[in-house]
Amino acid sequence: MTNDAGPAVVVVGSVNLDFTLEVARLPVPGETVLAERVRRAIGGKGANQAVASARQGIPTAFVGAVGEDPEGVELLEGLARESLDLTFTRRVEGAPSGRAFIAVDGIGRNTVIVAGGANGSLTGPDVDTAAAMIGRAAVVLTQLEISDEAVVAALSAGRAGKALTVLNPAPARPLDARLLALCDVLVPNSTEAAILSGCDDAETAAQALARRAPGATIIVTRGEEGALLLPPGGPVTSVPAIPVDPVDTVAAGDAFCGVLAAAMAAGRTLTEAVRQATAAGAHAVTIRGAIPSLPRASDVAALLDG
Ligand code: RIB
C-alpha cells in the first residue's frame, strides 16, 4: 500500500478558493436571483481528490499551483492541514490563485464557473519535476482543470514508472488518442461521458469510450443511479448507489475519484474500489461544501456497513 520512497497516490491538478452561493433555485440566463448565504472554502478538483485520498489514510501528494496572493497562502496552509505532501505545489509569480463561483440550489444541484488563475500556469515541465515521485507511486490521478500538457506529463510519468494512471475528464473537453492511450482508468460522470462519446445513454457511452481507449477501464459515475464499470474486454457491470438525502452535490465526483485512487493504492479489487468510491460520493452529497464534505475512511466504512 505505502511506499517508503514516497506517497502511494499522487494527484496532479487544480486548487481553487470556492465561493459558494446558496440559492433557492439556479438562475436562468438573463435572470438575477438573491443568495441566501455565501460560503468560502478550499476546493478545486485536484485538491478535493487529493484530500479525499489522504483522508483514507493513504500517503498522498498534490502537485499543483497557487497564486502569489494571500489566497495562495490560505490554500497552501489548508492543504498542509490535510497531511498532503506539497513538495511539488508551487506559487506562481504575479498570478492570482484559482477561484470557483458555485451556486447550489435548494435540492443540492449546482453550477460551477472556474477562473483558473495559477492553475493555468502548471506546465508539463513543472509536472516533470515530480516525475520520479509519480513513477514510484501506486496511482497517479489527474483531471482537466489544468492544461493538456500537464495532464500528459502526469500520465506519462505514471506510465514510465509503476503507477496506475487515472484520468477524471472533468470538465469535459475533446481528448486526443495520445492522451487516451496513457489512461489505465477513465472516470467521467454521465454528462462528461455523453460529451466525450456523443452518446446520451451511459452504457453506450462507456462502450464508445472503451473503443477509443481500448486498454482502459471505463467507470461512469451516475449520481443516485450508482456507477457503471467496464474493464477492457467487458462486460459492463453496475454498482448501485447508497441512497441518501442530498443537500449539495459539489465535489461528489471528487470524493469518488479520490477514494477510488486510495482504494486501488491499498490493493482493493476494482469492484471493491468502486463500491468504496460510491459510498464516498454518497457521503459527500449529504454535507455542504467541497473539502468539508469529503469522507474519512470511517465514514466510507459506516455507509458500506449500514
Ligand atoms: O468538483 C468541484 C470543484 O469544481 C469545486 O471545488 C470547484 O473549485 C471546481 O473546481
XYZ file of C-alpha atoms and ligand atoms in Angstrom:
316
model
C 0.000 0.000 0.000
C 2.509 2.614 1.100
C 5.947 3.111 -0.206
C 8.966 4.103 1.882
C 10.201 6.114 -1.062
C 7.162 8.414 -1.298
C 3.390 8.790 -1.481
C 1.183 5.933 -2.699
C -1.181 8.331 -4.521
C -0.110 11.441 -6.438
C -2.817 13.845 -7.590
C -1.865 16.381 -10.271
C -4.472 19.098 -10.674
C -6.176 22.313 -9.668
C -6.760 24.057 -6.373
C -9.286 26.895 -6.046
C -10.856 29.117 -3.481
C -14.572 28.269 -3.716
C -17.225 30.963 -3.234
C -20.478 29.080 -2.809
C -23.816 30.874 -3.086
C -26.845 29.085 -1.660
C -29.892 29.942 -3.749
C -33.488 28.737 -3.717
C -33.157 27.922 -7.411
C -30.466 28.307 -10.064
C -30.872 31.394 -12.297
C -31.731 31.026 -15.985
C -29.705 33.138 -18.492
C -30.519 36.826 -18.040
C -32.055 36.322 -14.591
C -30.882 37.711 -11.229
C -31.525 35.701 -8.079
C -30.682 36.515 -4.459
C -28.308 34.280 -2.488
C -29.466 33.149 0.933
C -25.915 32.529 2.148
C -22.323 32.787 0.886
C -19.559 30.407 1.973
C -15.821 30.470 1.217
C -13.683 27.311 1.363
C -10.845 25.462 -0.321
C -11.791 23.468 -3.411
C -10.609 22.638 -6.903
C -10.996 19.195 -8.410
C -7.350 18.243 -7.908
C -7.176 19.427 -4.306
C -10.517 17.822 -3.438
C -9.427 14.478 -4.871
C -6.077 14.624 -3.075
C -7.777 15.380 0.255
C -10.289 12.554 -0.277
C -7.399 10.140 -0.836
C -5.408 11.390 2.169
C -8.478 11.087 4.423
C -8.480 7.333 3.712
C -5.124 7.135 5.499
C -3.176 6.739 2.241
C 0.022 8.819 1.905
C -0.892 11.318 -0.821
C 0.912 14.109 -2.656
C -0.651 17.035 -4.500
C 1.121 18.587 -7.494
C -0.384 21.948 -8.418
C -0.011 25.722 -8.445
C -1.361 28.627 -6.404
C -1.052 32.348 -6.928
C 1.338 34.744 -5.268
C -1.539 36.329 -3.325
C -2.907 35.967 0.223
C -5.339 33.360 -1.088
C -2.364 31.284 -2.246
C -1.052 31.207 1.324
C -4.515 30.268 2.610
C -4.798 27.429 0.085
C -1.348 26.021 0.898
C -1.996 26.199 4.638
C -5.349 24.450 4.233
C -3.847 21.645 2.145
C -0.951 21.222 4.584
C -3.503 20.659 7.398
C -4.686 17.594 5.428
C -1.229 15.972 5.688
C -0.667 16.226 1.933
C 2.876 16.160 0.555
C 3.106 19.567 -1.157
C 6.756 19.360 -2.244
C 5.771 19.958 -5.880
C 2.997 22.532 -5.382
C 4.410 25.909 -6.310
C 3.461 29.575 -6.065
C 3.248 31.333 -9.443
C 4.749 34.809 -9.503
C 2.288 37.517 -10.484
C -0.680 35.155 -10.894
C -3.916 35.122 -8.874
C -4.956 31.887 -7.223
C -7.730 29.844 -8.847
C -11.279 30.764 -7.856
C -14.569 28.943 -8.344
C -18.001 30.587 -8.201
C -20.595 27.994 -7.303
C -24.373 28.222 -6.975
C -26.205 25.454 -5.102
C -29.987 25.261 -5.173
C -32.489 24.019 -2.600
C -32.232 20.391 -3.753
C -28.444 20.263 -3.954
C -27.947 20.827 -7.691
C -25.106 23.146 -8.686
C -23.484 25.228 -11.373
C -19.764 25.960 -11.206
C -17.692 28.598 -13.030
C -13.926 28.441 -12.523
C -11.430 31.287 -13.029
C -8.339 29.092 -13.215
C -5.651 31.687 -12.420
C -2.415 29.999 -11.352
C -3.773 26.545 -12.246
C -3.265 27.516 -15.895
C 0.432 28.083 -15.194
C 1.075 24.482 -14.184
C 3.230 23.325 -17.100
C 4.420 19.966 -18.367
C 7.979 20.769 -17.173
C 6.537 21.618 -13.700
C 4.967 18.162 -13.571
C 8.174 16.612 -14.926
C 9.999 17.814 -11.807
C 7.710 15.428 -9.862
C 8.133 12.559 -12.364
C 10.303 10.388 -10.122
C 7.786 10.667 -7.256
C 4.859 9.924 -9.613
C 6.629 6.913 -11.103
C 7.158 5.363 -7.660
C 3.507 5.862 -6.598
C 0.841 3.165 -6.905
C -1.663 5.549 -8.535
C -1.442 8.906 -10.334
C -4.757 10.748 -10.670
C -5.429 13.866 -12.733
C -8.316 15.937 -14.170
C -8.910 18.626 -16.809
C -8.799 21.903 -14.836
C -5.135 22.077 -15.906
C -3.532 22.094 -19.368
C -3.384 19.022 -21.606
C 0.402 19.394 -21.428
C 0.354 18.987 -17.641
C -2.127 16.094 -17.848
C 0.026 14.276 -20.423
C 3.135 14.840 -18.292
C 1.372 13.376 -15.232
C 0.065 10.293 -17.061
C 3.391 9.765 -18.880
C 5.318 9.887 -15.605
C 2.973 7.258 -14.205
C 3.411 5.052 -17.273
C 7.195 5.410 -17.179
C 7.112 4.090 -13.623
C 4.782 1.657 -11.896
C 1.781 3.900 -11.236
C -1.722 3.074 -12.401
C -2.842 6.110 -14.428
C -6.323 7.517 -13.714
C -7.975 10.434 -15.549
C -11.168 12.134 -14.373
C -12.043 14.064 -17.582
C -13.686 16.973 -15.757
C -14.593 19.465 -17.017
C -15.010 17.568 -20.301
C -13.118 18.701 -23.386
C -12.047 16.793 -26.512
C -9.366 14.208 -25.702
C -6.901 13.097 -28.345
C -5.859 9.489 -28.938
C -2.385 10.061 -27.461
C -3.848 11.225 -24.158
C -6.432 8.426 -24.013
C -3.721 5.841 -24.691
C -1.984 6.937 -21.471
C -5.027 6.136 -19.284
C -5.424 2.884 -17.383
C -8.700 4.094 -15.851
C -11.032 6.804 -17.213
C -13.688 8.141 -14.785
C -16.217 10.531 -16.383
C -19.624 11.301 -14.922
C -22.589 10.615 -17.190
C -22.614 14.184 -18.563
C -18.902 14.068 -19.357
C -19.242 10.577 -20.868
C -22.011 11.899 -23.153
C -19.910 14.919 -24.213
C -16.827 12.771 -24.880
C -18.656 9.985 -26.742
C -21.639 11.720 -28.337
C -23.920 9.076 -26.746
C -26.550 10.061 -24.156
C -27.071 6.572 -22.749
C -24.379 5.893 -20.110
C -23.755 2.254 -21.071
C -23.499 3.076 -24.788
C -21.210 5.985 -23.900
C -18.966 3.706 -21.815
C -18.699 1.255 -24.711
C -17.920 4.079 -27.169
C -15.190 5.389 -24.845
C -13.800 1.850 -24.481
C -13.431 1.661 -28.268
C -11.431 4.926 -28.195
C -9.318 3.818 -25.213
C -9.161 0.030 -25.656
C -6.605 -0.533 -22.900
C -8.530 1.410 -20.279
C -11.151 0.537 -17.705
C -14.099 2.934 -18.044
C -16.033 3.938 -14.921
C -19.079 6.170 -15.466
C -20.455 7.806 -12.307
C -24.221 8.380 -12.380
C -25.118 10.063 -9.095
C -28.108 8.421 -7.458
C -28.009 5.661 -10.104
C -24.579 4.457 -8.951
C -21.688 3.694 -11.314
C -21.006 1.598 -14.409
C -17.763 -0.359 -14.600
C -16.362 -1.552 -17.940
C -12.942 -3.257 -17.820
C -11.042 -3.872 -21.090
C -12.950 -6.570 -22.961
C -16.088 -6.057 -20.818
C -18.716 -6.817 -19.710
C -20.374 -3.726 -18.202
C -21.385 -4.164 -14.561
C -23.362 -1.797 -12.378
C -22.521 -0.767 -8.807
C -25.607 0.645 -7.053
C -25.625 3.969 -5.221
C -26.227 4.168 -1.495
C -29.482 6.120 -1.008
C -29.047 9.404 0.900
C -30.806 12.788 1.041
C -28.590 15.209 -0.922
C -28.046 18.809 0.222
C -25.065 19.731 -2.010
C -23.625 17.683 -4.872
C -20.424 19.770 -5.179
C -17.313 17.538 -5.023
C -19.263 14.258 -5.004
C -17.318 13.216 -8.113
C -14.076 14.304 -6.456
C -14.867 12.220 -3.372
C -15.481 9.266 -5.713
C -12.207 9.708 -7.630
C -10.026 10.342 -4.570
C -11.377 7.342 -2.686
C -11.168 5.184 -5.823
C -7.458 6.058 -6.135
C -6.831 5.419 -2.438
C -8.617 2.060 -2.541
C -6.696 0.950 -5.626
C -3.425 2.037 -3.984
C -4.431 -0.053 -0.964
C -4.715 -3.099 -3.251
C -8.519 -3.380 -3.399
C -10.087 -5.057 -6.442
C -11.584 -2.664 -8.954
C -15.130 -3.638 -7.955
C -14.406 -3.124 -4.255
C -12.675 0.192 -5.011
C -15.756 1.358 -6.962
C -18.024 0.306 -4.050
C -15.932 2.380 -1.636
C -15.872 5.292 -4.089
C -19.660 5.131 -4.481
C -20.042 5.338 -0.686
C -17.676 8.319 -0.674
C -19.820 10.118 -3.252
C -22.946 9.392 -1.209
C -21.317 10.838 1.925
C -20.204 13.976 0.071
C -23.695 14.947 -1.091
C -25.014 14.986 2.495
C -22.653 17.810 3.607
C -22.330 21.327 2.212
C -19.091 22.495 0.568
C -16.262 20.683 -1.199
C -13.472 19.822 1.256
C -15.831 19.750 4.293
C -17.894 17.059 2.555
C -15.029 14.659 1.800
C -15.254 11.464 3.866
C -12.753 9.851 6.182
C -12.209 6.081 5.968
C -14.610 5.593 8.896
C -17.375 7.482 7.037
C -16.957 5.229 3.996
C -16.960 2.091 6.168
C -20.062 3.253 8.063
C -22.023 3.744 4.840
C -20.929 0.381 3.439
C -21.774 -1.402 6.699
C -25.047 0.463 7.196
O -15.708 19.460 -8.379
C -15.970 20.536 -7.515
C -14.918 21.594 -7.716
O -15.029 22.110 -9.028
C -15.054 22.791 -6.812
O -14.387 22.635 -5.583
C -14.535 23.924 -7.670
O -13.365 24.514 -7.200
C -14.341 23.324 -9.065
O -13.028 23.012 -9.320
